[in-house]
GROMACS .gro file of C-alpha atoms in nm:
model
  325
    1UNK     CA    1   1.312  -0.475   0.011
    2UNK     CA    2   1.236  -0.683   0.314
    3UNK     CA    3   0.972  -0.950   0.258
    4UNK     CA    4   1.050  -1.179   0.545
    5UNK     CA    5   0.995  -1.205   0.917
    6UNK     CA    6   1.300  -0.984   0.971
    7UNK     CA    7   1.074  -0.692   0.874
    8UNK     CA    8   0.960  -0.678   1.237
    9UNK     CA    9   1.292  -0.533   1.346
   10UNK     CA   10   1.465  -0.420   1.027
   11UNK     CA   11   1.401  -0.214   0.717
   12UNK     CA   12   1.289   0.142   0.668
   13UNK     CA   13   1.008   0.083   0.914
   14UNK     CA   14   1.266   0.156   1.186
   15UNK     CA   15   1.243   0.523   1.096
   16UNK     CA   16   0.883   0.562   1.206
   17UNK     CA   17   0.905   0.628   1.578
   18UNK     CA   18   0.797   0.926   1.781
   19UNK     CA   19   1.151   1.045   1.728
   20UNK     CA   20   1.429   0.939   1.499
   21UNK     CA   21   1.771   0.945   1.664
   22UNK     CA   22   2.050   1.015   1.418
   23UNK     CA   23   2.315   1.272   1.330
   24UNK     CA   24   2.282   1.602   1.148
   25UNK     CA   25   2.541   1.731   0.906
   26UNK     CA   26   2.737   1.900   1.185
   27UNK     CA   27   2.752   1.583   1.394
   28UNK     CA   28   2.490   1.686   1.650
   29UNK     CA   29   2.223   1.442   1.762
   30UNK     CA   30   1.900   1.475   1.562
   31UNK     CA   31   1.569   1.383   1.728
   32UNK     CA   32   1.341   1.521   1.457
   33UNK     CA   33   0.990   1.385   1.430
   34UNK     CA   34   0.949   1.177   1.116
   35UNK     CA   35   0.673   1.400   0.983
   36UNK     CA   36   0.906   1.698   1.022
   37UNK     CA   37   1.157   1.543   0.779
   38UNK     CA   38   0.932   1.666   0.505
   39UNK     CA   39   1.025   2.024   0.584
   40UNK     CA   40   1.397   1.958   0.623
   41UNK     CA   41   1.489   1.849   0.273
   42UNK     CA   42   1.861   1.787   0.304
   43UNK     CA   43   1.820   1.586   0.622
   44UNK     CA   44   1.592   1.328   0.459
   45UNK     CA   45   1.804   1.017   0.399
   46UNK     CA   46   1.784   0.962   0.020
   47UNK     CA   47   1.603   0.639  -0.074
   48UNK     CA   48   1.490   0.573   0.282
   49UNK     CA   49   1.143   0.709   0.356
   50UNK     CA   50   1.063   0.877   0.026
   51UNK     CA   51   1.197   0.595  -0.188
   52UNK     CA   52   1.066   0.313   0.034
   53UNK     CA   53   1.409   0.151   0.052
   54UNK     CA   54   1.575   0.008   0.366
   55UNK     CA   55   1.766   0.251   0.583
   56UNK     CA   56   2.143   0.227   0.579
   57UNK     CA   57   2.206  -0.004   0.873
   58UNK     CA   58   2.552   0.145   0.921
   59UNK     CA   59   2.401   0.486   1.003
   60UNK     CA   60   2.386   0.611   1.360
   61UNK     CA   61   2.023   0.560   1.456
   62UNK     CA   62   1.850   0.376   1.735
   63UNK     CA   63   1.554   0.143   1.675
   64UNK     CA   64   1.236   0.303   1.805
   65UNK     CA   65   1.059   0.150   2.102
   66UNK     CA   66   0.746  -0.057   2.065
   67UNK     CA   67   0.666  -0.035   1.696
   68UNK     CA   68   0.731  -0.154   1.345
   69UNK     CA   69   0.602  -0.015   1.016
   70UNK     CA   70   0.686  -0.276   0.753
   71UNK     CA   71   0.729  -0.200   0.388
   72UNK     CA   72   0.444  -0.334   0.176
   73UNK     CA   73   0.415  -0.629   0.159
   74UNK     CA   74   0.468  -0.741   0.517
   75UNK     CA   75   0.566  -1.098   0.428
   76UNK     CA   76   0.613  -1.343   0.144
   77UNK     CA   77   0.305  -1.540   0.245
   78UNK     CA   78   0.038  -1.570   0.513
   79UNK     CA   79   0.259  -1.788   0.730
   80UNK     CA   80   0.522  -1.516   0.767
   81UNK     CA   81   0.255  -1.254   0.831
   82UNK     CA   82   0.096  -1.463   1.105
   83UNK     CA   83   0.432  -1.511   1.277
   84UNK     CA   84   0.490  -1.134   1.282
   85UNK     CA   85   0.141  -1.059   1.408
   86UNK     CA   86   0.179  -1.320   1.682
   87UNK     CA   87   0.513  -1.177   1.795
   88UNK     CA   88   0.378  -0.821   1.795
   89UNK     CA   89   0.081  -0.933   2.005
   90UNK     CA   90   0.307  -1.118   2.248
   91UNK     CA   91   0.530  -0.812   2.292
   92UNK     CA   92   0.245  -0.560   2.291
   93UNK     CA   93   0.399  -0.375   1.995
   94UNK     CA   94   0.247  -0.154   1.728
   95UNK     CA   95   0.269  -0.329   1.392
   96UNK     CA   96   0.145  -0.199   1.057
   97UNK     CA   97   0.189  -0.311   0.701
   98UNK     CA   98   0.296   0.003   0.516
   99UNK     CA   99   0.005   0.034   0.273
  100UNK     CA  100   0.056   0.408   0.234
  101UNK     CA  101  -0.242   0.439  -0.004
  102UNK     CA  102  -0.484   0.405   0.287
  103UNK     CA  103  -0.339   0.716   0.454
  104UNK     CA  104  -0.399   0.956   0.164
  105UNK     CA  105  -0.680   1.210   0.222
  106UNK     CA  106  -0.841   1.105  -0.109
  107UNK     CA  107  -0.861   0.742   0.004
  108UNK     CA  108  -1.000   0.838   0.342
  109UNK     CA  109  -1.264   1.052   0.169
  110UNK     CA  110  -1.369   0.757  -0.049
  111UNK     CA  111  -1.411   0.544   0.264
  112UNK     CA  112  -1.613   0.822   0.431
  113UNK     CA  113  -1.855   0.849   0.137
  114UNK     CA  114  -1.905   0.473   0.112
  115UNK     CA  115  -1.959   0.426   0.486
  116UNK     CA  116  -2.216   0.709   0.491
  117UNK     CA  117  -2.446   0.502   0.271
  118UNK     CA  118  -2.525   0.800   0.044
  119UNK     CA  119  -2.450   0.598  -0.269
  120UNK     CA  120  -2.618   0.280  -0.152
  121UNK     CA  121  -2.473  -0.068  -0.160
  122UNK     CA  122  -2.147  -0.133  -0.346
  123UNK     CA  123  -2.213  -0.362  -0.643
  124UNK     CA  124  -1.888  -0.378  -0.840
  125UNK     CA  125  -1.532  -0.244  -0.836
  126UNK     CA  126  -1.271  -0.239  -1.111
  127UNK     CA  127  -0.916  -0.128  -1.031
  128UNK     CA  128  -0.586  -0.154  -1.215
  129UNK     CA  129  -0.217  -0.070  -1.187
  130UNK     CA  130   0.046  -0.138  -1.451
  131UNK     CA  131   0.384  -0.014  -1.570
  132UNK     CA  132   0.634  -0.133  -1.826
  133UNK     CA  133   0.920  -0.259  -1.609
  134UNK     CA  134   1.222  -0.386  -1.807
  135UNK     CA  135   1.369  -0.726  -1.734
  136UNK     CA  136   1.686  -0.556  -1.614
  137UNK     CA  137   1.496  -0.484  -1.292
  138UNK     CA  138   1.587  -0.826  -1.157
  139UNK     CA  139   1.399  -0.803  -0.827
  140UNK     CA  140   1.073  -0.831  -1.019
  141UNK     CA  141   1.164  -1.171  -1.162
  142UNK     CA  142   1.353  -1.324  -0.870
  143UNK     CA  143   1.125  -1.570  -0.690
  144UNK     CA  144   1.357  -1.581  -0.388
  145UNK     CA  145   1.257  -1.224  -0.294
  146UNK     CA  146   0.891  -1.230  -0.395
  147UNK     CA  147   0.925  -1.153  -0.765
  148UNK     CA  148   0.618  -1.103  -0.982
  149UNK     CA  149   0.362  -0.839  -1.066
  150UNK     CA  150   0.105  -0.958  -0.812
  151UNK     CA  151   0.307  -0.881  -0.500
  152UNK     CA  152   0.468  -0.572  -0.651
  153UNK     CA  153   0.164  -0.406  -0.815
  154UNK     CA  154  -0.146  -0.623  -0.784
  155UNK     CA  155  -0.184  -0.569  -0.412
  156UNK     CA  156  -0.287  -0.204  -0.469
  157UNK     CA  157  -0.598  -0.262  -0.685
  158UNK     CA  158  -0.690  -0.552  -0.456
  159UNK     CA  159  -0.668  -0.320  -0.155
  160UNK     CA  160  -0.913  -0.078  -0.323
  161UNK     CA  161  -1.160  -0.363  -0.361
  162UNK     CA  162  -1.123  -0.455   0.007
  163UNK     CA  163  -1.183  -0.090   0.099
  164UNK     CA  164  -1.497  -0.061  -0.114
  165UNK     CA  165  -1.657  -0.376   0.024
  166UNK     CA  166  -1.523  -0.311   0.374
  167UNK     CA  167  -1.363  -0.658   0.352
  168UNK     CA  168  -1.701  -0.798   0.460
  169UNK     CA  169  -1.850  -1.137   0.369
  170UNK     CA  170  -1.563  -1.239   0.142
  171UNK     CA  171  -1.666  -1.547  -0.058
  172UNK     CA  172  -1.355  -1.634  -0.259
  173UNK     CA  173  -1.146  -1.536  -0.561
  174UNK     CA  174  -1.030  -1.646  -0.905
  175UNK     CA  175  -0.703  -1.552  -1.071
  176UNK     CA  176  -0.529  -1.583  -1.406
  177UNK     CA  177  -0.190  -1.453  -1.518
  178UNK     CA  178   0.086  -1.473  -1.777
  179UNK     CA  179   0.409  -1.626  -1.650
  180UNK     CA  180   0.767  -1.520  -1.722
  181UNK     CA  181   1.011  -1.790  -1.833
  182UNK     CA  182   1.176  -1.773  -1.488
  183UNK     CA  183   0.847  -1.845  -1.313
  184UNK     CA  184   0.724  -1.503  -1.197
  185UNK     CA  185   0.382  -1.366  -1.295
  186UNK     CA  186   0.378  -1.061  -1.523
  187UNK     CA  187   0.021  -0.960  -1.616
  188UNK     CA  188  -0.282  -1.085  -1.431
  189UNK     CA  189  -0.638  -1.043  -1.312
  190UNK     CA  190  -0.786  -1.134  -0.974
  191UNK     CA  191  -1.163  -1.139  -0.924
  192UNK     CA  192  -1.304  -1.127  -0.570
  193UNK     CA  193  -1.658  -1.211  -0.462
  194UNK     CA  194  -1.841  -1.054  -0.167
  195UNK     CA  195  -2.182  -1.165  -0.046
  196UNK     CA  196  -2.436  -1.272  -0.306
  197UNK     CA  197  -2.391  -0.982  -0.551
  198UNK     CA  198  -2.061  -0.801  -0.486
  199UNK     CA  199  -1.782  -0.840  -0.741
  200UNK     CA  200  -1.439  -0.677  -0.764
  201UNK     CA  201  -1.184  -0.710  -1.045
  202UNK     CA  202  -0.818  -0.618  -0.996
  203UNK     CA  203  -0.586  -0.602  -1.297
  204UNK     CA  204  -0.209  -0.554  -1.288
  205UNK     CA  205   0.084  -0.567  -1.527
  206UNK     CA  206   0.459  -0.514  -1.517
  207UNK     CA  207   0.478  -0.537  -1.897
  208UNK     CA  208   0.256  -0.245  -2.003
  209UNK     CA  209   0.108   0.084  -1.884
  210UNK     CA  210  -0.253   0.065  -1.767
  211UNK     CA  211  -0.507   0.334  -1.674
  212UNK     CA  212  -0.411   0.315  -1.303
  213UNK     CA  213  -0.767   0.399  -1.198
  214UNK     CA  214  -1.040   0.269  -0.970
  215UNK     CA  215  -1.416   0.264  -1.042
  216UNK     CA  216  -1.652   0.190  -0.754
  217UNK     CA  217  -2.010   0.136  -0.873
  218UNK     CA  218  -2.295   0.150  -0.622
  219UNK     CA  219  -2.672   0.117  -0.646
  220UNK     CA  220  -2.712   0.495  -0.620
  221UNK     CA  221  -2.401   0.633  -0.787
  222UNK     CA  222  -2.028   0.582  -0.837
  223UNK     CA  223  -1.682   0.698  -0.732
  224UNK     CA  224  -1.402   0.731  -0.985
  225UNK     CA  225  -1.045   0.759  -0.852
  226UNK     CA  226  -0.844   0.886  -1.147
  227UNK     CA  227  -0.545   1.086  -1.269
  228UNK     CA  228  -0.183   0.972  -1.282
  229UNK     CA  229  -0.059   0.756  -0.990
  230UNK     CA  230  -0.413   0.734  -0.849
  231UNK     CA  231  -0.404   0.355  -0.804
  232UNK     CA  232  -0.156   0.381  -0.518
  233UNK     CA  233  -0.111   0.754  -0.448
  234UNK     CA  234  -0.448   0.923  -0.519
  235UNK     CA  235  -0.511   1.297  -0.520
  236UNK     CA  236  -0.847   1.330  -0.703
  237UNK     CA  237  -1.189   1.162  -0.699
  238UNK     CA  238  -1.510   1.212  -0.898
  239UNK     CA  239  -1.843   1.130  -0.733
  240UNK     CA  240  -2.158   1.077  -0.940
  241UNK     CA  241  -2.507   1.034  -0.801
  242UNK     CA  242  -2.793   0.888  -1.001
  243UNK     CA  243  -3.133   0.727  -1.012
  244UNK     CA  244  -3.262   0.401  -1.149
  245UNK     CA  245  -3.190   0.464  -1.517
  246UNK     CA  246  -2.861   0.646  -1.530
  247UNK     CA  247  -2.629   0.878  -1.346
  248UNK     CA  248  -2.713   1.245  -1.320
  249UNK     CA  249  -2.504   1.555  -1.275
  250UNK     CA  250  -2.289   1.554  -1.588
  251UNK     CA  251  -1.922   1.509  -1.503
  252UNK     CA  252  -1.996   1.457  -1.136
  253UNK     CA  253  -1.859   1.623  -0.824
  254UNK     CA  254  -1.482   1.659  -0.846
  255UNK     CA  255  -1.282   1.664  -0.522
  256UNK     CA  256  -0.912   1.749  -0.535
  257UNK     CA  257  -0.659   1.666  -0.263
  258UNK     CA  258  -0.334   1.848  -0.350
  259UNK     CA  259  -0.021   1.686  -0.213
  260UNK     CA  260   0.184   1.885   0.038
  261UNK     CA  261   0.464   2.083  -0.122
  262UNK     CA  262   0.805   1.924  -0.089
  263UNK     CA  263   1.076   2.181  -0.017
  264UNK     CA  264   1.374   1.946  -0.006
  265UNK     CA  265   1.653   1.900  -0.256
  266UNK     CA  266   1.645   1.524  -0.314
  267UNK     CA  267   1.469   1.368  -0.611
  268UNK     CA  268   1.165   1.141  -0.578
  269UNK     CA  269   1.194   0.787  -0.707
  270UNK     CA  270   0.824   0.770  -0.799
  271UNK     CA  271   0.540   1.013  -0.863
  272UNK     CA  272   0.338   1.147  -0.568
  273UNK     CA  273   0.596   1.017  -0.320
  274UNK     CA  274   0.535   1.336  -0.123
  275UNK     CA  275   0.234   1.146   0.007
  276UNK     CA  276   0.450   0.933   0.236
  277UNK     CA  277   0.413   1.215   0.487
  278UNK     CA  278   0.051   1.104   0.539
  279UNK     CA  279   0.164   0.760   0.651
  280UNK     CA  280   0.432   0.903   0.879
  281UNK     CA  281   0.181   1.132   1.048
  282UNK     CA  282  -0.075   0.854   1.081
  283UNK     CA  283   0.174   0.625   1.257
  284UNK     CA  284   0.265   0.907   1.495
  285UNK     CA  285  -0.104   0.953   1.576
  286UNK     CA  286  -0.144   0.581   1.643
  287UNK     CA  287   0.153   0.581   1.880
  288UNK     CA  288   0.030   0.888   2.063
  289UNK     CA  289  -0.302   0.708   2.122
  290UNK     CA  290  -0.128   0.391   2.240
  291UNK     CA  291  -0.267   0.177   1.957
  292UNK     CA  292  -0.112  -0.153   1.850
  293UNK     CA  293  -0.263  -0.153   1.500
  294UNK     CA  294  -0.378   0.103   1.246
  295UNK     CA  295  -0.753   0.166   1.205
  296UNK     CA  296  -0.687   0.258   0.840
  297UNK     CA  297  -0.523  -0.076   0.754
  298UNK     CA  298  -0.608  -0.329   1.021
  299UNK     CA  299  -0.449  -0.663   1.100
  300UNK     CA  300  -0.768  -0.832   0.977
  301UNK     CA  301  -0.732  -0.663   0.637
  302UNK     CA  302  -0.364  -0.756   0.622
  303UNK     CA  303  -0.459  -1.120   0.685
  304UNK     CA  304  -0.729  -1.114   0.416
  305UNK     CA  305  -0.500  -0.948   0.161
  306UNK     CA  306  -0.233  -1.214   0.207
  307UNK     CA  307  -0.494  -1.488   0.194
  308UNK     CA  308  -0.607  -1.353  -0.145
  309UNK     CA  309  -0.247  -1.321  -0.268
  310UNK     CA  310  -0.156  -1.674  -0.158
  311UNK     CA  311  -0.463  -1.818  -0.327
  312UNK     CA  312  -0.400  -1.620  -0.647
  313UNK     CA  313  -0.040  -1.744  -0.666
  314UNK     CA  314  -0.159  -2.100  -0.614
  315UNK     CA  315  -0.408  -2.067  -0.898
  316UNK     CA  316  -0.159  -1.922  -1.149
  317UNK     CA  317   0.127  -2.151  -1.046
  318UNK     CA  318   0.374  -1.911  -0.880
  319UNK     CA  319   0.558  -2.057  -0.580
  320UNK     CA  320   0.830  -1.910  -0.356
  321UNK     CA  321   1.097  -2.104  -0.164
  322UNK     CA  322   0.952  -1.958   0.159
  323UNK     CA  323   0.621  -2.136   0.093
  324UNK     CA  324   0.784  -2.463   0.201
  325UNK     CA  325   0.855  -2.336   0.552
   0.00000   0.00000   0.00000
């Protein structure tokens, strides 16, 4: 994975242009739209888009003009992120941190409900994401490449909190975590404060399975994002509306967002990876409109996320070699 300033011109983000230039099985030039890969199955490069791994740099493809979609996270720290944003601004290029969760229809529906004001002011948010990841997965414990549960998993529940509070009036954060013998964080909690009464708690772990759910509690109701993989690839929400002394409506209003059917013949690395098509289509829409940043995950939100991550690492005592630059 690329967590350095080279992300601006390298990595699987190179695939997300208006057209991808490559070769088909019979040697002919392929200029298929990225979103069309989903329907081509065998043409999808295994472990590139679907698996969120870097493209094979030896393959015959041309870098797309005027864009970069960087794999989450965009950089190791805020300094690297700022350098990429500055370069993109100087060159007039589209640049987006690949937080694919924001592009899912379920996530966009949550944002729509909250912005409508139907549920009133957001008061608290709890979100979590955790898996048991064995120590043999060395990337998770290698500080040279951004090892640790916070940058690998914790960013997703934090991003739900930023969505719920619209990243407005951020007042600060507190973090605590357990530390692996090699220095990377494993299980942790980050609490964010917004305004005078807004509070969000993000929990993550690479040592145990968690619920992988998000609860957004408002003055006039709540939104529950649940079911497997919902923390980063949601497909179902439950909305409850209530009065002063309790929520009404039983189990609430359930809204399902089925993932598009994948007709290819390559295996997914992770559940709900079919949802990457939403991000591909969103980037195409941004390019067609001539945008230089995504309205679903803005540069301002990217900056705030990395500010929170940097501060959390400082509080729990996790440092990367790149922090010295």
